[in-house]
CSV table of N, CA and C in Angstrom, one decimal:
chain,number,residue,atom,x,y,z
A,505,MET,N,-8.0,-182.0,0.3
A,505,MET,CA,-8.3,-183.2,-0.5
A,505,MET,C,-7.4,-183.1,-1.8
A,506,ALA,N,-7.1,-184.1,-2.5
A,506,ALA,CA,-6.2,-184.2,-3.6
A,506,ALA,C,-6.9,-184.2,-5.0
A,507,THR,N,-6.2,-183.7,-5.8
A,507,THR,CA,-6.5,-184.0,-7.4
A,507,THR,C,-5.8,-185.0,-8.1
A,508,ILE,N,-6.5,-186.1,-8.5
A,508,ILE,CA,-5.9,-187.1,-9.3
A,508,ILE,C,-6.2,-187.0,-10.6
A,509,ASN,N,-5.3,-186.8,-11.5
A,509,ASN,CA,-5.3,-186.7,-12.8
A,509,ASN,C,-5.2,-188.1,-13.5
A,510,VAL,N,-6.1,-188.3,-14.6
A,510,VAL,CA,-6.2,-189.5,-15.4
A,510,VAL,C,-5.8,-189.2,-16.9
A,511,LEU,N,-4.9,-189.9,-17.4
A,511,LEU,CA,-4.8,-189.5,-18.8
A,511,LEU,C,-5.2,-190.8,-19.5
A,512,VAL,N,-6.1,-190.4,-20.5
A,512,VAL,CA,-6.7,-191.5,-21.5
A,512,VAL,C,-6.2,-191.3,-22.7
A,513,ALA,N,-5.3,-192.2,-23.2
A,513,ALA,CA,-4.6,-192.2,-24.7
A,513,ALA,C,-5.4,-193.1,-25.3
A,514,VAL,N,-5.6,-192.6,-26.7
A,514,VAL,CA,-6.5,-193.7,-27.5
A,514,VAL,C,-5.8,-193.5,-28.9
A,515,ASN,N,-5.8,-194.8,-29.5
A,515,ASN,CA,-5.5,-195.1,-30.8
A,515,ASN,C,-6.7,-194.9,-31.6
A,516,VAL,N,-7.3,-193.7,-32.0
A,516,VAL,CA,-8.7,-193.6,-32.6
A,516,VAL,C,-8.7,-194.4,-33.9
A,517,GLY,N,-7.8,-194.3,-34.7
A,517,GLY,CA,-7.9,-194.9,-36.0
A,517,GLY,C,-8.2,-196.5,-35.9
A,518,GLN,N,-7.4,-197.1,-35.1
A,518,GLN,CA,-7.7,-198.6,-34.9
A,518,GLN,C,-8.9,-198.8,-34.0
A,519,ALA,N,-9.2,-198.1,-33.1
A,519,ALA,CA,-10.4,-198.3,-32.4
A,519,ALA,C,-11.7,-198.2,-33.2
A,520,VAL,N,-11.7,-197.2,-34.1
A,520,VAL,CA,-12.7,-197.1,-35.0
A,520,VAL,C,-12.8,-198.1,-36.1
A,521,ALA,N,-11.7,-198.4,-36.8
A,521,ALA,CA,-11.7,-199.7,-37.7
A,521,ALA,C,-12.1,-201.0,-37.0
A,522,GLN,N,-11.7,-201.3,-35.8
A,522,GLN,CA,-12.0,-202.6,-35.3
A,522,GLN,C,-13.3,-202.5,-34.4
A,523,SER,N,-13.8,-201.3,-34.2
A,523,SER,CA,-15.2,-201.2,-33.4
A,523,SER,C,-14.6,-201.6,-32.0
A,524,ASN,N,-13.6,-201.5,-31.5
A,524,ASN,CA,-13.1,-202.1,-30.0
A,524,ASN,C,-12.2,-201.1,-29.5
A,525,LEU,N,-12.8,-200.2,-28.6
A,525,LEU,CA,-12.1,-199.3,-27.8
A,525,LEU,C,-11.3,-199.7,-26.9
A,526,SER,N,-11.8,-200.9,-26.1
A,526,SER,CA,-10.9,-201.5,-24.9
A,526,SER,C,-9.4,-202.0,-25.5
A,527,LYS,N,-9.4,-202.3,-26.6
A,527,LYS,CA,-8.0,-202.8,-27.1
A,527,LYS,C,-7.3,-201.6,-27.5
A,528,TYR,N,-7.8,-200.3,-27.6
A,528,TYR,CA,-7.0,-199.3,-28.2
A,528,TYR,C,-6.9,-198.1,-27.1
A,529,VAL,N,-7.2,-198.4,-26.0
A,529,VAL,CA,-7.0,-197.3,-25.0
A,529,VAL,C,-6.1,-197.6,-23.9
A,530,PHE,N,-5.3,-196.5,-23.4
A,530,PHE,CA,-4.3,-196.7,-22.5
A,530,PHE,C,-4.4,-195.5,-21.4
A,531,MET,N,-4.5,-196.2,-20.2
A,531,MET,CA,-4.7,-195.2,-19.1
A,531,MET,C,-3.6,-195.2,-18.0
A,532,VAL,N,-3.2,-194.0,-17.4
A,532,VAL,CA,-2.3,-193.8,-16.4
A,532,VAL,C,-2.7,-192.7,-15.6
A,533,ASP,N,-2.6,-192.7,-14.2
A,533,ASP,CA,-2.9,-191.6,-13.2
A,533,ASP,C,-1.8,-191.1,-12.4
A,534,THR,N,-2.0,-190.1,-11.8
A,534,THR,CA,-0.9,-189.5,-11.1
A,534,THR,C,-0.8,-190.0,-9.6
A,535,THR,N,-1.4,-191.2,-9.4
A,535,THR,CA,-1.3,-191.7,-7.8
A,535,THR,C,0.0,-192.3,-7.7
A,536,GLY,N,1.0,-192.4,-8.7
A,536,GLY,CA,2.3,-192.8,-8.4
A,536,GLY,C,2.6,-194.3,-8.2
A,537,TYR,N,1.5,-195.1,-8.5
A,537,TYR,CA,1.9,-196.5,-8.6
A,537,TYR,C,0.7,-197.3,-9.3
A,538,SER,N,1.1,-198.4,-9.7
A,538,SER,CA,0.3,-199.2,-10.5
A,538,SER,C,-0.6,-200.2,-9.6
A,539,CYS,N,-1.8,-199.9,-9.3
A,539,CYS,CA,-2.5,-200.9,-8.6
A,539,CYS,C,-3.1,-202.0,-9.2
A,540,ASN,N,-2.6,-203.3,-9.0
A,540,ASN,CA,-3.0,-204.5,-9.6
A,540,ASN,C,-2.3,-204.7,-11.0
A,541,GLY,N,-1.4,-203.8,-11.3
A,541,GLY,CA,-0.6,-203.8,-12.6
A,541,GLY,C,-1.4,-203.4,-13.9
A,542,ASN,N,-2.4,-202.5,-13.6
A,542,ASN,CA,-3.4,-202.3,-14.7
A,542,ASN,C,-3.1,-200.9,-15.1
A,543,GLU,N,-2.2,-200.2,-14.8
A,543,GLU,CA,-1.8,-198.8,-15.4
A,543,GLU,C,-1.2,-199.1,-16.7
A,544,GLY,N,-1.6,-198.3,-17.7
A,544,GLY,CA,-1.2,-198.5,-19.0
A,544,GLY,C,-2.1,-199.3,-19.9
A,545,GLY,N,-3.1,-199.8,-19.3
A,545,GLY,CA,-4.2,-200.5,-20.2
A,545,GLY,C,-5.5,-199.9,-19.9
A,546,ASN,N,-6.5,-200.6,-20.3
A,546,ASN,CA,-7.9,-199.9,-20.4
A,546,ASN,C,-8.8,-200.4,-19.0
A,547,GLU,N,-8.1,-201.0,-18.1
A,547,GLU,CA,-8.7,-201.4,-16.8
A,547,GLU,C,-8.0,-200.8,-15.6
A,548,LEU,N,-7.6,-199.6,-15.7
A,548,LEU,CA,-6.9,-198.7,-14.7
A,548,LEU,C,-7.7,-198.7,-13.4
A,549,VAL,N,-7.1,-199.1,-12.3
A,549,VAL,CA,-7.8,-198.9,-11.1
A,549,VAL,C,-7.2,-197.6,-10.3
A,550,THR,N,-8.0,-196.5,-10.2
A,550,THR,CA,-7.7,-195.3,-9.7
A,550,THR,C,-8.0,-195.4,-8.3
A,551,SER,N,-6.6,-195.3,-7.4
A,551,SER,CA,-7.0,-195.3,-5.9
A,551,SER,C,-7.1,-193.8,-5.5
A,552,CYS,N,-8.1,-193.4,-4.6
A,552,CYS,CA,-8.3,-192.1,-4.0
A,552,CYS,C,-8.8,-192.2,-2.7
A,553,LYS,N,-9.2,-191.0,-2.2
A,553,LYS,CA,-10.0,-190.9,-1.0
A,553,LYS,C,-11.2,-190.4,-1.1
A,554,ASN,N,-12.2,-190.4,-0.4
A,554,ASN,CA,-13.6,-189.8,-0.3
A,554,ASN,C,-13.3,-188.4,-0.1
A,555,GLY,N,-13.8,-187.4,-1.0
A,555,GLY,CA,-13.5,-186.2,-1.0
A,555,GLY,C,-12.4,-185.6,-2.0
A,556,ASP,N,-11.6,-186.6,-2.7
A,556,ASP,CA,-10.6,-186.2,-3.7
A,556,ASP,C,-11.6,-185.8,-4.9
A,557,THR,N,-10.8,-185.1,-5.9
A,557,THR,CA,-11.3,-184.9,-7.3
A,557,THR,C,-10.4,-185.7,-8.4
A,558,ILE,N,-11.2,-186.4,-9.2
A,558,ILE,CA,-10.7,-187.1,-10.4
A,558,ILE,C,-10.8,-186.3,-11.6
A,559,VAL,N,-9.8,-186.0,-12.3
A,559,VAL,CA,-9.9,-185.2,-13.5
A,559,VAL,C,-9.4,-186.1,-14.6
A,560,TRP,N,-10.4,-186.5,-15.6
A,560,TRP,CA,-10.0,-187.2,-16.9
A,560,TRP,C,-9.8,-186.4,-18.0
A,561,ASN,N,-8.6,-186.7,-18.5
A,561,ASN,CA,-8.1,-186.1,-19.8
A,561,ASN,C,-8.0,-187.1,-21.0
A,562,VAL,N,-8.6,-186.9,-22.0
A,562,VAL,CA,-8.6,-187.7,-23.2
A,562,VAL,C,-7.8,-187.0,-24.3
A,563,THR,N,-6.9,-187.9,-25.0
A,563,THR,CA,-6.3,-187.4,-26.1
A,563,THR,C,-6.0,-188.6,-27.2
A,564,SER,N,-5.7,-188.2,-28.5
A,564,SER,CA,-5.5,-189.2,-29.4
A,564,SER,C,-4.0,-189.2,-29.5
A,565,LEU,N,-3.6,-190.5,-29.8
A,565,LEU,CA,-2.2,-190.7,-30.2
A,565,LEU,C,-1.7,-189.9,-31.4
A,566,ASP,N,-2.6,-190.0,-32.2
A,566,ASP,CA,-2.4,-189.3,-33.6
A,566,ASP,C,-3.1,-187.9,-33.5
A,567,PRO,N,-2.3,-186.8,-33.3
A,567,PRO,CA,-3.0,-185.5,-33.3
A,567,PRO,C,-4.0,-185.1,-34.3
A,568,ALA,N,-4.0,-185.8,-35.4
A,568,ALA,CA,-4.8,-185.7,-36.5
A,568,ALA,C,-6.3,-186.2,-36.5
A,569,GLU,N,-6.3,-187.0,-35.5
A,569,GLU,CA,-7.6,-187.8,-35.2
A,569,GLU,C,-8.3,-187.1,-33.8
A,570,GLN,N,-9.6,-187.0,-34.1
A,570,GLN,CA,-10.3,-186.4,-32.8
A,570,GLN,C,-10.9,-187.4,-31.9
A,571,VAL,N,-10.8,-187.1,-30.6
A,571,VAL,CA,-11.3,-187.8,-29.6
A,571,VAL,C,-12.0,-187.0,-28.4
A,572,SER,N,-13.0,-187.2,-28.0
A,572,SER,CA,-13.7,-186.3,-26.7
A,572,SER,C,-14.5,-187.2,-25.8
A,573,ILE,N,-14.7,-187.0,-24.7
A,573,ILE,CA,-15.6,-187.6,-23.7
A,573,ILE,C,-17.0,-187.4,-24.1
A,574,HIS,N,-17.7,-188.4,-24.3
A,574,HIS,CA,-19.1,-188.2,-24.4
A,574,HIS,C,-19.9,-188.3,-23.1
A,575,SER,N,-19.6,-189.1,-22.4
A,575,SER,CA,-20.4,-189.4,-21.1
A,575,SER,C,-19.8,-190.5,-20.3
A,576,PHE,N,-20.3,-190.5,-19.0
A,576,PHE,CA,-19.9,-191.5,-18.1
A,576,PHE,C,-21.1,-192.2,-17.5
A,577,GLY,N,-21.0,-193.4,-17.1
A,577,GLY,CA,-22.1,-194.3,-16.4
A,577,GLY,C,-21.5,-195.3,-15.7
A,578,GLY,N,-22.4,-196.3,-15.5
A,578,GLY,CA,-21.8,-197.5,-14.7
A,578,GLY,C,-22.0,-197.4,-13.2
A,579,THR,N,-21.7,-198.4,-12.5
A,579,THR,CA,-21.9,-198.3,-10.8
A,579,THR,C,-21.5,-197.1,-10.2
A,580,ALA,N,-20.2,-196.6,-10.4
A,580,ALA,CA,-19.7,-195.6,-9.8
A,580,ALA,C,-20.5,-194.3,-10.0
A,581,ILE,N,-21.0,-194.2,-11.2
A,581,ILE,CA,-21.8,-192.9,-11.5
A,581,ILE,C,-23.2,-193.1,-11.0
A,582,ASN,N,-23.9,-194.2,-11.3
A,582,ASN,CA,-25.2,-194.5,-10.8
A,582,ASN,C,-25.5,-194.4,-9.4
A,583,ASN,N,-24.5,-194.9,-8.6
A,583,ASN,CA,-24.7,-194.9,-7.1
A,583,ASN,C,-24.1,-193.6,-6.5
A,584,GLY,N,-23.8,-192.6,-7.3
A,584,GLY,CA,-23.3,-191.3,-6.7
A,584,GLY,C,-21.9,-191.2,-6.3
A,585,MET,N,-21.1,-192.3,-6.3
A,585,MET,CA,-19.7,-192.3,-5.9
A,585,MET,C,-18.9,-191.0,-6.5
A,586,VAL,N,-19.1,-190.9,-7.8
A,586,VAL,CA,-18.4,-189.6,-8.4
A,586,VAL,C,-19.4,-189.3,-9.4
A,587,ASN,N,-19.5,-187.8,-9.6
A,587,ASN,CA,-20.5,-187.3,-10.7
A,587,ASN,C,-19.6,-186.5,-11.7
A,588,PRO,N,-19.0,-187.1,-12.6
A,588,PRO,CA,-18.2,-186.2,-13.6
A,588,PRO,C,-19.0,-185.2,-14.3
A,589,ALA,N,-18.3,-184.1,-14.7
A,589,ALA,CA,-18.9,-183.1,-15.5
A,589,ALA,C,-17.8,-182.5,-16.4
A,590,PRO,N,-18.1,-182.0,-17.6
A,590,PRO,CA,-17.2,-181.4,-18.4
A,590,PRO,C,-16.6,-180.2,-18.0
A,591,TYR,N,-15.3,-179.8,-18.2
A,591,TYR,CA,-14.8,-178.6,-17.9
A,591,TYR,C,-14.9,-177.9,-19.4
A,592,PRO,N,-15.7,-176.8,-19.4
A,592,PRO,CA,-16.1,-176.3,-20.8
A,592,PRO,C,-15.0,-175.7,-21.4
A,593,GLN,N,-14.0,-175.2,-20.9
A,593,GLN,CA,-12.9,-174.6,-21.7
A,593,GLN,C,-12.0,-175.6,-22.4
A,594,TYR,N,-12.4,-176.9,-22.2
A,594,TYR,CA,-11.6,-177.9,-22.9
A,594,TYR,C,-12.3,-178.7,-24.0
A,595,ASP,N,-13.5,-178.3,-24.4
A,595,ASP,CA,-14.2,-178.9,-25.4
A,595,ASP,C,-14.4,-180.4,-25.4
A,596,ASN,N,-14.7,-180.8,-24.1
A,596,ASN,CA,-15.2,-182.2,-23.7
A,596,ASN,C,-13.9,-183.3,-23.8
A,597,THR,N,-12.8,-182.6,-23.9
A,597,THR,CA,-11.6,-183.5,-23.7
A,597,THR,C,-11.1,-183.7,-22.2
A,598,VAL,N,-11.7,-182.8,-21.3
A,598,VAL,CA,-11.3,-182.9,-19.8
A,598,VAL,C,-12.6,-182.9,-19.1
A,599,TRP,N,-12.8,-183.8,-18.2
A,599,TRP,CA,-14.0,-183.9,-17.2
A,599,TRP,C,-13.4,-184.2,-15.9
A,600,GLY,N,-14.1,-183.8,-14.8
A,600,GLY,CA,-13.6,-183.9,-13.6
A,600,GLY,C,-15.0,-184.0,-12.7
A,601,GLY,N,-14.6,-184.8,-11.6
A,601,GLY,CA,-15.7,-185.0,-10.6
A,601,GLY,C,-15.2,-185.2,-9.1
A,602,ARG,N,-16.0,-184.9,-8.1
A,602,ARG,CA,-15.5,-185.2,-6.8
A,602,ARG,C,-15.9,-186.6,-6.3
A,603,VAL,N,-15.1,-187.2,-5.6
A,603,VAL,CA,-15.4,-188.6,-5.1
A,603,VAL,C,-16.3,-188.4,-3.8
A,604,ASN,N,-17.3,-188.9,-3.8
A,604,ASN,CA,-18.4,-188.8,-2.8
A,604,ASN,C,-18.8,-189.7,-1.8
A,605,ALA,N,-18.1,-191.0,-2.0
A,605,ALA,CA,-18.2,-192.1,-1.1
A,605,ALA,C,-17.1,-193.2,-1.3
A,606,LYS,N,-16.8,-193.9,-0.4
A,606,LYS,CA,-15.9,-194.9,-0.5
A,606,LYS,C,-16.4,-196.2,-1.2
A,607,GLY,N,-15.4,-196.8,-1.7
A,607,GLY,CA,-15.9,-198.2,-2.5
A,607,GLY,C,-14.6,-198.7,-2.9
A,608,SER,N,-14.9,-200.2,-3.2
A,608,SER,CA,-13.6,-201.2,-3.5
A,608,SER,C,-13.9,-201.6,-5.0
A,609,ASN,N,-12.9,-201.3,-5.9
A,609,ASN,CA,-13.2,-201.7,-7.3
A,609,ASN,C,-14.4,-201.5,-7.9
A,610,VAL,N,-15.0,-200.2,-7.7
A,610,VAL,CA,-16.2,-199.9,-8.3
A,610,VAL,C,-16.1,-199.5,-9.7
A,611,GLN,N,-16.8,-200.0,-10.6
A,611,GLN,CA,-16.4,-200.0,-12.0
A,611,GLN,C,-17.4,-198.7,-12.6
A,612,TYR,N,-16.7,-198.2,-13.5
A,612,TYR,CA,-17.6,-196.9,-14.3
A,612,TYR,C,-17.2,-197.1,-15.6
A,613,THR,N,-18.2,-196.5,-16.5
A,613,THR,CA,-18.0,-196.6,-17.9
A,613,THR,C,-17.7,-195.2,-18.5
A,614,MET,N,-16.7,-195.2,-19.4
A,614,MET,CA,-16.5,-194.0,-20.2
A,614,MET,C,-16.9,-194.3,-21.6
A,615,THR,N,-17.6,-193.2,-22.2
A,615,THR,CA,-18.0,-193.4,-23.6
A,615,THR,C,-17.5,-192.1,-24.3
A,616,LEU,N,-16.6,-192.6,-25.2
A,616,LEU,CA,-15.8,-191.6,-26.1
A,616,LEU,C,-16.4,-191.5,-27.5
A,617,LEU,N,-16.4,-190.0,-27.8
A,617,LEU,CA,-16.7,-189.8,-29.2
A,617,LEU,C,-15.4,-189.7,-30.0
A,618,LEU,N,-15.4,-190.7,-31.1
A,618,LEU,CA,-14.2,-190.8,-31.8
A,618,LEU,C,-14.4,-190.4,-33.2
A,619,ALA,N,-13.5,-189.7,-33.9
A,619,ALA,CA,-13.5,-189.3,-35.2
A,619,ALA,C,-14.7,-188.6,-35.5
A,620,GLY,N,-15.3,-188.0,-34.5
A,620,GLY,CA,-16.5,-186.9,-34.7
A,620,GLY,C,-17.8,-187.8,-34.9
A,621,ASN,N,-17.8,-189.2,-35.0
A,621,ASN,CA,-19.0,-189.9,-35.2
A,621,ASN,C,-19.3,-191.3,-34.7
A,622,THR,N,-18.3,-191.6,-34.0
A,622,THR,CA,-18.4,-193.2,-33.4
A,622,THR,C,-18.3,-193.1,-32.0
A,623,LEU,N,-19.2,-193.7,-31.2
A,623,LEU,CA,-19.4,-193.8,-29.8
A,623,LEU,C,-19.0,-195.2,-29.5
A,624,LEU,N,-17.8,-195.3,-28.4
A,624,LEU,CA,-17.4,-196.7,-28.0
A,624,LEU,C,-17.1,-196.4,-26.4
A,625,THR,N,-17.3,-197.5,-25.7
A,625,THR,CA,-17.1,-197.5,-24.3
A,625,THR,C,-16.1,-198.5,-23.8
A,626,PHE,N,-15.6,-198.2,-22.6
A,626,PHE,CA,-14.7,-199.1,-21.9
A,626,PHE,C,-14.9,-198.9,-20.3
A,627,ASP,N,-14.5,-199.6,-19.5
A,627,ASP,CA,-15.0,-199.8,-18.1
A,627,ASP,C,-13.8,-199.9,-17.1
A,628,PRO,N,-13.1,-198.9,-16.8
A,628,PRO,CA,-12.1,-198.9,-15.7
A,628,PRO,C,-12.7,-198.8,-14.3
A,629,PHE,N,-12.0,-198.8,-13.2
A,629,PHE,CA,-12.4,-198.9,-11.7
A,629,PHE,C,-11.9,-197.7,-10.8
A,630,ILE,N,-12.5,-197.5,-9.7
A,630,ILE,CA,-12.2,-196.6,-8.7
A,630,ILE,C,-12.1,-197.4,-7.4
A,631,VAL,N,-11.1,-197.1,-6.6
A,631,VAL,CA,-11.0,-197.7,-5.4
A,631,VAL,C,-10.9,-196.3,-4.5
A,632,ALA,N,-11.9,-196.2,-3.6
A,632,ALA,CA,-12.0,-195.1,-2.7
A,632,ALA,C,-11.9,-195.3,-1.1
A,633,SER,N,-11.2,-194.8,-0.3
A,633,SER,CA,-11.2,-194.9,1.0
A,633,SER,C,-11.5,-193.8,1.9
A,634,ASN,N,-12.0,-193.8,3.1
A,634,ASN,CA,-12.3,-192.7,3.7
A,634,ASN,C,-11.0,-192.0,4.4
A,635,PRO,N,-10.8,-190.6,4.2
A,635,PRO,CA,-9.7,-190.1,4.9
A,635,PRO,C,-9.5,-190.5,6.2
A,636,GLN,N,-8.1,-190.5,6.7
A,636,GLN,CA,-8.0,-190.9,8.0
A,636,GLN,C,-8.0,-189.7,9.1
């Protein structure tokens, strides 16, 4: 099974100032293509197979500003499609989880902790097929 890395880059200052994470978060993954043209924005559709591992890595565009992953929620999490957990050596900036079920355009929610005191969310998607 494969590991799919997802980079989540955040303009922390603007997201906090505007209380709008969706407008200031940019996502890409290592699948090698943009599904539905959503790579680079906040509505990334990550394509994978049941049994793959997705690893999310969050970083600030400005290295002086702090961002970390606070939690995951939404349909993909609540129905057990994927159960992300933090990788302790990365201080909540890297989380990963095994894909446990197939599904098409299943939405999940990421809640990020910005500047040490602001929680904001956005909601990308996962598409998972069964291995051949």
